[in-house]
């Protein structure tokens, strides 16, 4: 047990140690300062802009940024639909995998465009290698989209009064060429050296130790997996994701994959502080996020290592922990830690089956996605947290009888209306989707096939699917039969709304604040980089989450817990 806990501390510590200097580097990239990659990447970027005809020097306001973002994402969605619905006759399909149905292609294309990677298909039989490579491309561009949107926030908060917030295409491209691609190459080399497949041959035939003949899928796995985690995407090359021995061969690759999914969310918080030259503010944000993360992660580690009381009551040895759905080479502790890291960060990858975790562990995984602001995905985690900052600033201002201010700008009615709408949109998508799903399940006998586990756990499975889609996470309680018309279409629309509105809202607030007159700090200015204000943010998050989600959680994981612990 001590060894397993040491491994968890090592993963978190290394990610933090690398995240701080990476944050400083990211701030330099977005500020247009010189970096070591300039001699290589500057000519490449100039060539791209020359061919595309894009004027990378043109400054944009926040509306122009959002129009550019939505336009290119629509193009990728349409191209994704074409590839997925025609993959059977397109090249790089050695196993002869069939085309996707229109509804599954709709869901899959949207899911990867919005950085969710909710997968209603098995990767081994559902995609050709060309389709896998296109989804890998979407994992790069969706991560860069979130990072570029966060960079708009950087510019808006830094400037005293402006409408010029950089150029979206330049910020987007730099996110790929200066950050995502170089780090992904390093990670891919480490994966190759540790046995991860990389090639374009079809299935291999092997004979197991028991003498059985098996057909083992392979492909360009080592190229796909790095950006899966670095870009907080989470889409697995194989259906079992990082529980598959070829997608996560050892405890060492497990450590690398964990660090990869932590490092950019960490770095973006510190990049915010370096960019504004307000390191104390970034440490306040990081501390609040870390407190929230630990309040979810520590209980999960404890519950998964203690084991299942129902199994223990049968006289079965539980000393290894609750090992149903887990890999022995990884262990219960590291799997419990991963289950929260991947849901807090919005990666959505799994190295164990979340459907098999203890009921309250599943509740914490749900809470991580319901809050959706502790670290979060590439760039968007910071944007989600910014909404809670605005809410906390406004409430704090009312409490002390002053006009609320953030970074020298007054927070007024327009900004609060947007922040309130975005804060309430997330629970609306989750709860409305779950309510409709529950109604359809109960009133149509054909839908009984959805749930392998009816009752409390079945409700949790439907709640989890809608929560994962709204949070752009992608993990799932896989007892749910989700590859059907209802789940493909309904979660597809939740994916769109859950991705773009929570980006547009914070960027709109930042853009509105950027145009306001700067007010110098005075003795009465509310300090937003203090521990007191951090506690206020935690209180706001807790109140909103508890009021919105406690009834649904009580019907699912909490009720299931009492069936195991009467």
Short mmCIF file of N, CA and C in Angstrom, two decimals, residues 120-284:
data_model
loop_
_atom_site.label_atom_id
_atom_site.label_comp_id
_atom_site.label_asym_id
_atom_site.label_seq_id
_atom_site.Cartn_x
_atom_site.Cartn_y
_atom_site.Cartn_z
N UNK A 120 -19.19 5.57 -28.52
CA UNK A 120 -20.27 4.60 -28.55
C UNK A 120 -19.93 3.44 -29.48
N UNK A 121 -18.66 3.21 -29.73
CA UNK A 121 -18.19 2.17 -30.64
C UNK A 121 -16.92 1.53 -30.05
N UNK A 122 -16.61 0.28 -30.40
CA UNK A 122 -15.32 -0.30 -30.02
C UNK A 122 -14.27 0.07 -31.05
N UNK A 123 -13.13 0.60 -30.60
CA UNK A 123 -12.12 1.08 -31.53
C UNK A 123 -11.57 0.01 -32.45
N UNK A 124 -11.47 -1.23 -31.97
CA UNK A 124 -10.87 -2.30 -32.76
C UNK A 124 -11.69 -2.63 -34.01
N UNK A 125 -13.02 -2.62 -33.87
CA UNK A 125 -13.88 -3.02 -34.98
C UNK A 125 -14.71 -1.87 -35.54
N UNK A 126 -14.66 -0.71 -34.90
CA UNK A 126 -15.51 0.39 -35.32
C UNK A 126 -14.85 1.40 -36.23
N UNK A 127 -13.50 1.38 -36.31
CA UNK A 127 -12.79 2.40 -37.08
C UNK A 127 -11.69 1.79 -37.94
N UNK A 128 -11.49 2.37 -39.11
CA UNK A 128 -10.31 2.07 -39.90
C UNK A 128 -9.13 2.87 -39.37
N UNK A 129 -7.93 2.57 -39.85
CA UNK A 129 -6.77 3.35 -39.40
C UNK A 129 -6.85 4.79 -39.90
N UNK A 130 -7.43 5.00 -41.09
CA UNK A 130 -7.59 6.37 -41.58
C UNK A 130 -8.52 7.15 -40.65
N UNK A 131 -9.61 6.52 -40.23
CA UNK A 131 -10.53 7.18 -39.30
C UNK A 131 -9.85 7.46 -37.96
N UNK A 132 -9.04 6.52 -37.48
CA UNK A 132 -8.30 6.75 -36.23
C UNK A 132 -7.36 7.93 -36.37
N UNK A 133 -6.68 8.03 -37.53
CA UNK A 133 -5.75 9.14 -37.74
C UNK A 133 -6.50 10.47 -37.84
N UNK A 134 -7.69 10.46 -38.45
CA UNK A 134 -8.46 11.70 -38.51
C UNK A 134 -8.92 12.11 -37.12
N UNK A 135 -9.33 11.14 -36.32
CA UNK A 135 -9.72 11.45 -34.94
C UNK A 135 -8.51 11.96 -34.15
N UNK A 136 -7.33 11.44 -34.46
CA UNK A 136 -6.12 11.95 -33.80
C UNK A 136 -5.90 13.42 -34.18
N UNK A 137 -6.15 13.76 -35.45
CA UNK A 137 -6.07 15.16 -35.88
C UNK A 137 -7.06 16.01 -35.08
N UNK A 138 -8.29 15.50 -34.90
CA UNK A 138 -9.29 16.25 -34.13
C UNK A 138 -8.86 16.42 -32.68
N UNK A 139 -8.12 15.45 -32.14
CA UNK A 139 -7.65 15.59 -30.77
C UNK A 139 -6.65 16.74 -30.64
N UNK A 140 -5.84 16.96 -31.65
CA UNK A 140 -4.92 18.11 -31.64
C UNK A 140 -5.70 19.42 -31.75
N UNK A 141 -6.59 19.51 -32.74
CA UNK A 141 -7.23 20.80 -32.99
C UNK A 141 -8.27 21.15 -31.93
N UNK A 142 -8.92 20.14 -31.33
CA UNK A 142 -9.90 20.46 -30.28
C UNK A 142 -9.19 20.97 -29.03
N UNK A 143 -8.05 20.37 -28.70
CA UNK A 143 -7.27 20.87 -27.55
C UNK A 143 -6.77 22.28 -27.82
N UNK A 144 -6.28 22.52 -29.03
CA UNK A 144 -5.77 23.85 -29.38
C UNK A 144 -6.88 24.89 -29.39
N UNK A 145 -8.10 24.49 -29.74
CA UNK A 145 -9.24 25.41 -29.71
C UNK A 145 -9.49 25.92 -28.29
N UNK A 146 -9.49 24.99 -27.31
CA UNK A 146 -9.69 25.40 -25.92
C UNK A 146 -8.57 26.28 -25.41
N UNK A 147 -7.33 25.95 -25.79
CA UNK A 147 -6.19 26.75 -25.34
C UNK A 147 -6.22 28.14 -25.96
N UNK A 148 -6.58 28.24 -27.23
CA UNK A 148 -6.65 29.54 -27.89
C UNK A 148 -7.74 30.41 -27.26
N UNK A 149 -8.88 29.78 -26.89
CA UNK A 149 -9.95 30.54 -26.24
C UNK A 149 -9.49 31.06 -24.88
N UNK A 150 -8.73 30.23 -24.15
CA UNK A 150 -8.20 30.68 -22.86
C UNK A 150 -7.22 31.83 -23.05
N UNK A 151 -6.46 31.78 -24.14
CA UNK A 151 -5.50 32.86 -24.41
C UNK A 151 -6.22 34.19 -24.64
N UNK A 152 -7.42 34.15 -25.20
CA UNK A 152 -8.22 35.37 -25.36
C UNK A 152 -8.51 35.97 -23.98
N UNK A 153 -8.82 35.11 -23.01
CA UNK A 153 -9.01 35.57 -21.63
C UNK A 153 -7.75 36.23 -21.10
N UNK A 154 -6.59 35.64 -21.40
CA UNK A 154 -5.31 36.22 -20.96
C UNK A 154 -5.19 37.67 -21.43
N UNK A 155 -5.43 37.89 -22.74
CA UNK A 155 -5.30 39.23 -23.32
C UNK A 155 -6.33 40.19 -22.73
N UNK A 156 -7.56 39.71 -22.57
CA UNK A 156 -8.64 40.58 -22.10
C UNK A 156 -8.39 41.07 -20.68
N UNK A 157 -7.89 40.19 -19.82
CA UNK A 157 -7.68 40.56 -18.42
C UNK A 157 -6.43 41.43 -18.27
N UNK A 158 -5.45 41.21 -19.12
CA UNK A 158 -4.19 41.95 -18.99
C UNK A 158 -4.32 43.41 -19.41
N UNK A 159 -5.03 43.64 -20.51
CA UNK A 159 -5.09 45.00 -21.06
C UNK A 159 -6.01 45.89 -20.23
N UNK A 160 -5.64 47.17 -20.08
CA UNK A 160 -6.44 48.10 -19.28
C UNK A 160 -7.73 48.50 -19.97
N UNK A 161 -7.70 48.69 -21.28
CA UNK A 161 -8.91 48.98 -22.02
C UNK A 161 -8.63 48.77 -23.50
N UNK A 162 -9.26 47.74 -24.09
CA UNK A 162 -8.98 47.41 -25.49
C UNK A 162 -10.07 46.52 -26.06
N UNK A 163 -10.15 46.51 -27.38
CA UNK A 163 -10.98 45.53 -28.08
C UNK A 163 -10.11 44.56 -28.87
N UNK A 164 -8.80 44.79 -28.87
CA UNK A 164 -7.86 43.97 -29.64
C UNK A 164 -7.33 42.85 -28.74
N UNK A 165 -7.74 41.62 -29.05
CA UNK A 165 -7.45 40.49 -28.17
C UNK A 165 -6.67 39.40 -28.89
N UNK A 166 -5.75 39.81 -29.76
CA UNK A 166 -4.95 38.84 -30.48
C UNK A 166 -5.67 38.29 -31.69
N UNK A 167 -5.08 37.28 -32.32
CA UNK A 167 -5.65 36.66 -33.51
C UNK A 167 -5.91 35.18 -33.22
N UNK A 168 -7.15 34.74 -33.39
CA UNK A 168 -7.50 33.37 -33.02
C UNK A 168 -6.67 32.34 -33.76
N UNK A 169 -6.51 32.52 -35.07
CA UNK A 169 -5.80 31.53 -35.88
C UNK A 169 -4.34 31.41 -35.45
N UNK A 170 -3.73 32.55 -35.10
CA UNK A 170 -2.34 32.50 -34.66
C UNK A 170 -2.22 31.81 -33.30
N UNK A 171 -3.11 32.14 -32.37
CA UNK A 171 -3.09 31.49 -31.06
C UNK A 171 -3.36 29.99 -31.19
N UNK A 172 -4.29 29.66 -32.06
CA UNK A 172 -4.65 28.27 -32.30
C UNK A 172 -3.47 27.48 -32.87
N UNK A 173 -2.83 28.02 -33.90
CA UNK A 173 -1.72 27.32 -34.54
C UNK A 173 -0.52 27.20 -33.61
N UNK A 174 -0.23 28.25 -32.87
CA UNK A 174 0.88 28.18 -31.93
C UNK A 174 0.65 27.14 -30.83
N UNK A 175 -0.61 26.97 -30.45
CA UNK A 175 -0.92 25.96 -29.44
C UNK A 175 -0.54 24.57 -29.93
N UNK A 176 -0.67 24.36 -31.24
CA UNK A 176 -0.33 23.06 -31.82
C UNK A 176 1.17 22.95 -32.04
N UNK A 177 1.74 23.91 -32.75
CA UNK A 177 3.13 23.78 -33.18
C UNK A 177 4.13 23.97 -32.04
N UNK A 178 3.80 24.85 -31.08
CA UNK A 178 4.78 25.16 -30.03
C UNK A 178 4.58 24.33 -28.76
N UNK A 179 3.37 23.76 -28.58
CA UNK A 179 3.08 23.08 -27.31
C UNK A 179 2.68 21.62 -27.52
N UNK A 180 1.60 21.39 -28.24
CA UNK A 180 1.04 20.04 -28.31
C UNK A 180 1.90 19.07 -29.11
N UNK A 181 2.35 19.46 -30.29
CA UNK A 181 3.13 18.54 -31.14
C UNK A 181 4.48 18.19 -30.52
N UNK A 182 5.28 19.17 -30.07
CA UNK A 182 6.60 18.80 -29.51
C UNK A 182 6.50 17.87 -28.31
N UNK A 183 5.58 18.13 -27.40
CA UNK A 183 5.46 17.28 -26.21
C UNK A 183 4.92 15.91 -26.60
N UNK A 184 3.99 15.86 -27.55
CA UNK A 184 3.44 14.58 -28.00
C UNK A 184 4.52 13.69 -28.61
N UNK A 185 5.45 14.29 -29.33
CA UNK A 185 6.55 13.51 -29.95
C UNK A 185 7.41 12.87 -28.86
N UNK A 186 7.71 13.63 -27.82
CA UNK A 186 8.52 13.08 -26.72
C UNK A 186 7.80 11.92 -26.04
N UNK A 187 6.52 12.09 -25.79
CA UNK A 187 5.73 11.04 -25.13
C UNK A 187 5.63 9.82 -26.02
N UNK A 188 5.44 10.03 -27.33
CA UNK A 188 5.32 8.90 -28.26
C UNK A 188 6.60 8.07 -28.29
N UNK A 189 7.74 8.72 -28.22
CA UNK A 189 9.01 7.98 -28.19
C UNK A 189 9.09 7.10 -26.95
N UNK A 190 8.69 7.65 -25.81
CA UNK A 190 8.68 6.86 -24.56
C UNK A 190 7.74 5.67 -24.67
N UNK A 191 6.60 5.85 -25.31
CA UNK A 191 5.65 4.75 -25.47
C UNK A 191 6.21 3.68 -26.39
N UNK A 192 6.85 4.10 -27.48
CA UNK A 192 7.45 3.13 -28.39
C UNK A 192 8.51 2.28 -27.70
N UNK A 193 9.31 2.91 -26.85
CA UNK A 193 10.37 2.20 -26.13
C UNK A 193 9.80 1.25 -25.07
N UNK A 194 8.50 1.41 -24.76
CA UNK A 194 7.90 0.57 -23.73
C UNK A 194 6.82 -0.36 -24.27
N UNK A 195 6.91 -0.67 -25.56
CA UNK A 195 6.12 -1.75 -26.11
C UNK A 195 4.79 -1.39 -26.72
N UNK A 196 4.49 -0.11 -26.92
CA UNK A 196 3.21 0.26 -27.52
C UNK A 196 3.30 0.10 -29.04
N UNK A 197 2.32 -0.52 -29.69
CA UNK A 197 2.41 -0.77 -31.14
C UNK A 197 2.41 0.52 -31.96
N UNK A 198 3.06 0.45 -33.12
CA UNK A 198 3.05 1.56 -34.06
C UNK A 198 3.25 0.99 -35.46
N UNK A 199 2.18 0.96 -36.23
CA UNK A 199 2.26 0.43 -37.60
C UNK A 199 0.89 0.45 -38.23
N UNK A 200 0.79 -0.09 -39.45
CA UNK A 200 -0.47 -0.07 -40.17
C UNK A 200 -0.89 -1.46 -40.64
N UNK A 201 -0.29 -2.50 -40.03
CA UNK A 201 -0.73 -3.85 -40.33
C UNK A 201 -2.07 -4.14 -39.66
N UNK A 202 -2.80 -5.11 -40.21
CA UNK A 202 -4.08 -5.49 -39.63
C UNK A 202 -3.91 -6.36 -38.41
N UNK A 203 -4.97 -7.04 -38.03
CA UNK A 203 -4.94 -7.89 -36.84
C UNK A 203 -3.86 -8.96 -36.95
N UNK A 204 -3.24 -9.26 -35.82
CA UNK A 204 -2.23 -10.31 -35.74
C UNK A 204 -2.86 -11.53 -35.07
N UNK A 205 -2.44 -12.71 -35.49
CA UNK A 205 -2.95 -13.96 -34.91
C UNK A 205 -1.90 -14.54 -33.99
N UNK A 206 -2.28 -14.79 -32.74
CA UNK A 206 -1.35 -15.35 -31.76
C UNK A 206 -2.00 -16.54 -31.06
N UNK A 207 -1.14 -17.34 -30.43
CA UNK A 207 -1.62 -18.46 -29.63
C UNK A 207 -1.35 -18.16 -28.17
N UNK A 208 -2.38 -18.19 -27.35
CA UNK A 208 -2.25 -17.84 -25.93
C UNK A 208 -1.56 -18.96 -25.17
N UNK A 209 -1.24 -18.71 -23.90
CA UNK A 209 -0.61 -19.72 -23.05
C UNK A 209 -1.53 -20.93 -22.85
N UNK A 210 -2.81 -20.72 -23.00
CA UNK A 210 -3.77 -21.81 -22.85
C UNK A 210 -3.96 -22.58 -24.14
N UNK A 211 -3.29 -22.13 -25.21
CA UNK A 211 -3.41 -22.80 -26.49
C UNK A 211 -4.53 -22.29 -27.37
N UNK A 212 -5.19 -21.21 -26.97
CA UNK A 212 -6.27 -20.64 -27.77
C UNK A 212 -5.72 -19.71 -28.85
N UNK A 213 -6.37 -19.69 -30.00
CA UNK A 213 -6.00 -18.78 -31.08
C UNK A 213 -6.74 -17.46 -30.90
N UNK A 214 -5.98 -16.35 -30.95
CA UNK A 214 -6.58 -15.03 -30.73
C UNK A 214 -6.18 -14.09 -31.86
N UNK A 215 -7.09 -13.18 -32.19
CA UNK A 215 -6.80 -12.15 -33.18
C UNK A 215 -6.64 -10.83 -32.43
N UNK A 216 -5.44 -10.26 -32.47
CA UNK A 216 -5.11 -9.07 -31.69
C UNK A 216 -5.02 -7.86 -32.61
N UNK A 217 -5.81 -6.85 -32.30
CA UNK A 217 -5.77 -5.62 -33.09
C UNK A 217 -4.51 -4.83 -32.77
N UNK A 218 -4.04 -4.10 -33.74
CA UNK A 218 -2.88 -3.22 -33.55
C UNK A 218 -3.07 -2.00 -34.44
N UNK A 219 -2.03 -1.22 -34.67
CA UNK A 219 -2.16 -0.02 -35.47
C UNK A 219 -1.26 1.09 -34.95
N UNK A 220 -1.49 2.35 -35.38
CA UNK A 220 -0.64 3.48 -34.95
C UNK A 220 -0.99 3.96 -33.54
N UNK A 221 -0.90 3.05 -32.57
CA UNK A 221 -1.33 3.34 -31.20
C UNK A 221 -0.40 4.35 -30.54
N UNK A 222 0.92 4.18 -30.72
CA UNK A 222 1.88 5.05 -30.04
C UNK A 222 1.79 6.50 -30.51
N UNK A 223 1.26 6.73 -31.71
CA UNK A 223 1.06 8.10 -32.18
C UNK A 223 -0.24 8.68 -31.64
N UNK A 224 -1.23 7.82 -31.43
CA UNK A 224 -2.58 8.25 -31.03
C UNK A 224 -2.66 8.59 -29.55
N UNK A 225 -2.04 7.77 -28.70
CA UNK A 225 -2.24 7.88 -27.26
C UNK A 225 -1.64 9.16 -26.65
N UNK A 226 -0.47 9.66 -27.10
CA UNK A 226 0.06 10.87 -26.45
C UNK A 226 -0.90 12.05 -26.46
N UNK A 227 -1.48 12.37 -27.62
CA UNK A 227 -2.38 13.53 -27.67
C UNK A 227 -3.70 13.22 -27.00
N UNK A 228 -4.05 11.92 -26.93
CA UNK A 228 -5.25 11.52 -26.19
C UNK A 228 -5.21 12.06 -24.78
N UNK A 229 -4.04 12.00 -24.14
CA UNK A 229 -3.92 12.47 -22.76
C UNK A 229 -3.43 13.92 -22.69
N UNK A 230 -2.44 14.26 -23.46
CA UNK A 230 -1.90 15.62 -23.40
C UNK A 230 -2.96 16.66 -23.72
N UNK A 231 -3.83 16.34 -24.69
CA UNK A 231 -4.89 17.27 -25.08
C UNK A 231 -6.16 17.11 -24.27
N UNK A 232 -6.08 16.33 -23.18
CA UNK A 232 -7.26 16.02 -22.33
C UNK A 232 -8.44 15.58 -23.18
N UNK A 233 -8.15 14.73 -24.16
CA UNK A 233 -9.19 14.19 -25.04
C UNK A 233 -9.79 12.93 -24.45
N UNK A 234 -8.97 11.88 -24.31
CA UNK A 234 -9.41 10.67 -23.65
C UNK A 234 -9.92 9.57 -24.55
N UNK A 235 -10.07 9.82 -25.85
CA UNK A 235 -10.58 8.79 -26.74
C UNK A 235 -9.60 7.65 -26.90
N UNK A 236 -10.04 6.44 -26.63
CA UNK A 236 -9.15 5.28 -26.68
C UNK A 236 -9.01 4.72 -28.08
N UNK A 237 -7.80 4.26 -28.42
CA UNK A 237 -7.59 3.56 -29.69
C UNK A 237 -8.33 2.23 -29.64
N UNK A 238 -8.32 1.59 -28.48
CA UNK A 238 -9.06 0.35 -28.25
C UNK A 238 -10.28 0.63 -27.38
N UNK A 239 -11.26 -0.28 -27.42
CA UNK A 239 -12.48 -0.08 -26.67
C UNK A 239 -12.26 0.01 -25.18
N UNK A 240 -11.28 -0.74 -24.67
CA UNK A 240 -11.00 -0.74 -23.22
C UNK A 240 -10.17 0.45 -22.78
N UNK A 241 -9.80 1.31 -23.73
CA UNK A 241 -9.04 2.52 -23.42
C UNK A 241 -7.72 2.17 -22.74
N UNK A 242 -7.33 2.88 -21.71
CA UNK A 242 -6.03 2.64 -21.08
C UNK A 242 -6.02 1.45 -20.12
N UNK A 243 -7.12 0.69 -20.09
CA UNK A 243 -7.10 -0.61 -19.41
C UNK A 243 -6.62 -1.70 -20.36
N UNK A 244 -6.46 -1.36 -21.65
CA UNK A 244 -5.98 -2.32 -22.65
C UNK A 244 -4.45 -2.45 -22.55
N UNK A 245 -3.91 -3.66 -22.54
CA UNK A 245 -2.45 -3.82 -22.36
C UNK A 245 -1.60 -3.24 -23.48
N UNK A 246 -2.16 -3.03 -24.67
CA UNK A 246 -1.38 -2.41 -25.74
C UNK A 246 -1.51 -0.89 -25.74
N UNK A 247 -2.49 -0.36 -25.03
CA UNK A 247 -2.66 1.10 -24.92
C UNK A 247 -2.05 1.63 -23.62
N UNK A 248 -1.75 0.74 -22.71
CA UNK A 248 -1.13 1.10 -21.43
C UNK A 248 -0.39 -0.14 -20.92
N UNK A 249 0.79 -0.43 -21.50
CA UNK A 249 1.44 -1.73 -21.26
C UNK A 249 1.92 -1.98 -19.83
N UNK A 250 2.25 -0.94 -19.07
CA UNK A 250 2.89 -1.16 -17.78
C UNK A 250 2.57 -0.04 -16.80
N UNK A 251 3.03 -0.20 -15.57
CA UNK A 251 2.84 0.86 -14.58
C UNK A 251 3.61 2.11 -15.00
N UNK A 252 4.75 1.93 -15.67
CA UNK A 252 5.54 3.09 -16.12
C UNK A 252 4.76 3.90 -17.16
N UNK A 253 4.14 3.22 -18.14
CA UNK A 253 3.34 3.96 -19.12
C UNK A 253 2.12 4.57 -18.45
N UNK A 254 1.61 3.93 -17.40
CA UNK A 254 0.49 4.49 -16.64
C UNK A 254 0.89 5.82 -16.00
N UNK A 255 2.12 5.87 -15.47
CA UNK A 255 2.63 7.11 -14.88
C UNK A 255 2.75 8.20 -15.94
N UNK A 256 3.29 7.84 -17.11
CA UNK A 256 3.45 8.82 -18.19
C UNK A 256 2.09 9.37 -18.64
N UNK A 257 1.13 8.47 -18.79
CA UNK A 257 -0.19 8.90 -19.24
C UNK A 257 -0.86 9.80 -18.21
N UNK A 258 -0.66 9.49 -16.93
CA UNK A 258 -1.24 10.34 -15.89
C UNK A 258 -0.60 11.73 -15.90
N UNK A 259 0.72 11.79 -15.96
CA UNK A 259 1.41 13.08 -16.00
C UNK A 259 0.98 13.88 -17.23
N UNK A 260 0.84 13.18 -18.36
CA UNK A 260 0.47 13.85 -19.61
C UNK A 260 -0.89 14.53 -19.50
N UNK A 261 -1.84 13.89 -18.83
CA UNK A 261 -3.16 14.52 -18.74
C UNK A 261 -3.24 15.61 -17.68
N UNK A 262 -2.30 15.60 -16.73
CA UNK A 262 -2.29 16.63 -15.70
C UNK A 262 -1.54 17.89 -16.14
N UNK A 263 -0.54 17.74 -16.98
CA UNK A 263 0.48 18.79 -17.12
C UNK A 263 -0.05 20.07 -17.76
N UNK A 264 -0.87 20.00 -18.82
CA UNK A 264 -1.33 21.23 -19.47
C UNK A 264 -2.40 21.94 -18.64
N UNK A 265 -3.38 21.23 -18.04
CA UNK A 265 -4.29 21.94 -17.13
C UNK A 265 -3.56 22.66 -16.00
N UNK A 266 -2.51 22.02 -15.44
CA UNK A 266 -1.70 22.70 -14.44
C UNK A 266 -1.02 23.92 -15.05
N UNK A 267 -0.40 23.70 -16.20
CA UNK A 267 0.42 24.75 -16.82
C UNK A 267 -0.42 25.96 -17.23
N UNK A 268 -1.65 25.75 -17.68
CA UNK A 268 -2.47 26.88 -18.11
C UNK A 268 -2.79 27.81 -16.95
N UNK A 269 -2.97 27.25 -15.75
CA UNK A 269 -3.22 28.09 -14.57
C UNK A 269 -2.00 28.96 -14.28
N UNK A 270 -0.82 28.35 -14.33
CA UNK A 270 0.40 29.12 -14.06
C UNK A 270 0.72 30.07 -15.21
N UNK A 271 0.39 29.67 -16.44
CA UNK A 271 0.59 30.58 -17.58
C UNK A 271 -0.23 31.85 -17.41
N UNK A 272 -1.42 31.72 -16.86
CA UNK A 272 -2.28 32.87 -16.58
C UNK A 272 -1.57 33.86 -15.66
N UNK A 273 -0.96 33.34 -14.60
CA UNK A 273 -0.23 34.20 -13.66
C UNK A 273 1.00 34.82 -14.27
N UNK A 274 1.77 34.02 -15.03
CA UNK A 274 2.98 34.56 -15.67
C UNK A 274 2.63 35.61 -16.70
N UNK A 275 1.55 35.38 -17.47
CA UNK A 275 1.15 36.31 -18.52
C UNK A 275 0.73 37.65 -17.93
N UNK A 276 0.00 37.60 -16.80
CA UNK A 276 -0.47 38.83 -16.15
C UNK A 276 0.56 39.43 -15.20
N UNK A 277 1.63 38.66 -14.97
CA UNK A 277 2.62 39.01 -13.95
C UNK A 277 1.96 39.12 -12.57
N UNK A 278 1.09 38.17 -12.30
CA UNK A 278 0.40 38.08 -11.01
C UNK A 278 0.43 36.62 -10.57
N UNK A 279 1.60 36.20 -10.13
CA UNK A 279 1.79 34.80 -9.76
C UNK A 279 0.92 34.42 -8.56
N UNK A 280 0.69 35.36 -7.66
CA UNK A 280 -0.11 35.06 -6.48
C UNK A 280 -1.54 34.67 -6.88
N UNK A 281 -2.07 35.32 -7.92
CA UNK A 281 -3.41 34.99 -8.39
C UNK A 281 -3.46 33.56 -8.93
N UNK A 282 -2.46 33.18 -9.70
CA UNK A 282 -2.45 31.83 -10.25
C UNK A 282 -2.30 30.78 -9.15
N UNK A 283 -1.52 31.09 -8.11
CA UNK A 283 -1.38 30.14 -7.00
C UNK A 283 -2.68 30.03 -6.21
N UNK A 284 -3.43 31.12 -6.09
CA UNK A 284 -4.73 31.04 -5.43
C UNK A 284 -5.67 30.13 -6.21
#
